Coordinates of C-alpha atoms in Angstrom, one line a residue:
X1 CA -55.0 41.0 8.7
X2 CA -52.7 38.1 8.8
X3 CA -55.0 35.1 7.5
X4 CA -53.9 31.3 7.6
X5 CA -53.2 30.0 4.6
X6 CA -54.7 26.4 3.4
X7 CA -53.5 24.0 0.8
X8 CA -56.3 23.6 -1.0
X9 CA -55.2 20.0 -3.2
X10 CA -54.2 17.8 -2.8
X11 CA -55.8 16.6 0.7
X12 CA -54.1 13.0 -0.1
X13 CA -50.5 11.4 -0.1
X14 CA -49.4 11.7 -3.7
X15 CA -47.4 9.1 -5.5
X16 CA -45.1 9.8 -8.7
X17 CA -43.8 6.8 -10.6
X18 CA -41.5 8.5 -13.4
X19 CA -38.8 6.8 -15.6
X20 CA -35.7 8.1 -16.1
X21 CA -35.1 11.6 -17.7
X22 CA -38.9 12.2 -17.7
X23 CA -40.5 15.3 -16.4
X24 CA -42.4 15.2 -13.2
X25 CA -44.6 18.0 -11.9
X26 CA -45.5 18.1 -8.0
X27 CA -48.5 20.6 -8.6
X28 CA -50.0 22.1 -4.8
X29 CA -52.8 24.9 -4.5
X30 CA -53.0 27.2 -1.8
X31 CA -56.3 29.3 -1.1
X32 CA -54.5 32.5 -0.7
X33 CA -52.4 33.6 -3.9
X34 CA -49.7 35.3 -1.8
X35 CA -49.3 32.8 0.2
X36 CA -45.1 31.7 1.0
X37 CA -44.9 27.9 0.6
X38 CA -41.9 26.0 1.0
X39 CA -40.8 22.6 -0.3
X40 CA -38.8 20.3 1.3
X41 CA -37.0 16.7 -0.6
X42 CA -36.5 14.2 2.8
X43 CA -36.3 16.6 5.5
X44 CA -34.2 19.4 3.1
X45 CA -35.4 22.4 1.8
X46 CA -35.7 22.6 -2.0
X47 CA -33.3 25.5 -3.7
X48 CA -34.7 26.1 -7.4
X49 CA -31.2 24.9 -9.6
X50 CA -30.8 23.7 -13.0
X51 CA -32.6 20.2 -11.8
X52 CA -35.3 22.0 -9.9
X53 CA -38.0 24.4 -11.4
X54 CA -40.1 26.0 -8.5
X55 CA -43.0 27.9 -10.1
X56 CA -45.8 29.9 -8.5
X57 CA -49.1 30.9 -10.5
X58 CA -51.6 32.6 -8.7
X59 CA -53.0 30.1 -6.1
X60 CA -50.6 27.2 -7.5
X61 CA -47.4 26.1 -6.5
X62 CA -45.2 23.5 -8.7
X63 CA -42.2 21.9 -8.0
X64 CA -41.0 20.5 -11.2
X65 CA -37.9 18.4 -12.0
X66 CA -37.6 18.6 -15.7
X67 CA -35.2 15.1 -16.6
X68 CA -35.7 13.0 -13.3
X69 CA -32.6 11.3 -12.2
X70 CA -32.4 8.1 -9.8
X71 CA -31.4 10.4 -7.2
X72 CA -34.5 12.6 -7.8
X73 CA -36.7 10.0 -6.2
X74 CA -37.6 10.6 -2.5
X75 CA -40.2 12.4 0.0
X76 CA -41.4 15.7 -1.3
X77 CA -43.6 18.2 0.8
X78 CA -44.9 21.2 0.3
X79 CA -45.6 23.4 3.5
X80 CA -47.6 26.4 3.8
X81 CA -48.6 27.6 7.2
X82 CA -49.2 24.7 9.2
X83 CA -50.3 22.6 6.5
X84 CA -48.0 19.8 4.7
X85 CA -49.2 18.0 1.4
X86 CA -47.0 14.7 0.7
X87 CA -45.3 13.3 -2.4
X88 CA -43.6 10.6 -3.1
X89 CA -41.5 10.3 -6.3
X90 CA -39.9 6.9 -7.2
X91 CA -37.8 6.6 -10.2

């Protein structure tokens, strides 16, 4: 059975204010462990890289940027399904 999947937390718009070279976690739950969830920066999807950590851990998802940059800054989402949970990270 193909069940919909639900972000679980968080139900609000998140906001990050991070200094420069700090690490920021975007943290996201799902209710289904093997649940795909993609992450998009400003419209773009998010490729794990040397500035970009994408971990999954059981029902959690976490994009995590581990020495923010000015350019890190933007609108983050995390999609699974049909749901979207917002971030917005300002350096």
């Amino acid at each position: 059975s193909h069940m919909p999947v639900h972000i679980v937390d968080p139900r609000e718009h998140v906001f990050v204010h991070a200094i420069t070279s700090e690490c920021v976690m975007l943290a996201c739950e799902v209710d289904r462990e093997d649940a795909p969830v993609r992450w998009y920066k400003d419209g773009q999807e998010v490729e794990e890289s040397d500035f970009v950590v994408l971990e999954n851990e059981g029902p959690h998802r976490r994009l995590v940027l581990p020495a923010t940059q000015p350019s890190d800054g933007g609108e983050f989402q995390c999609v699974a399904g049909d749901e979207c949970a917002y971030f917005t990270v300002t350096i």
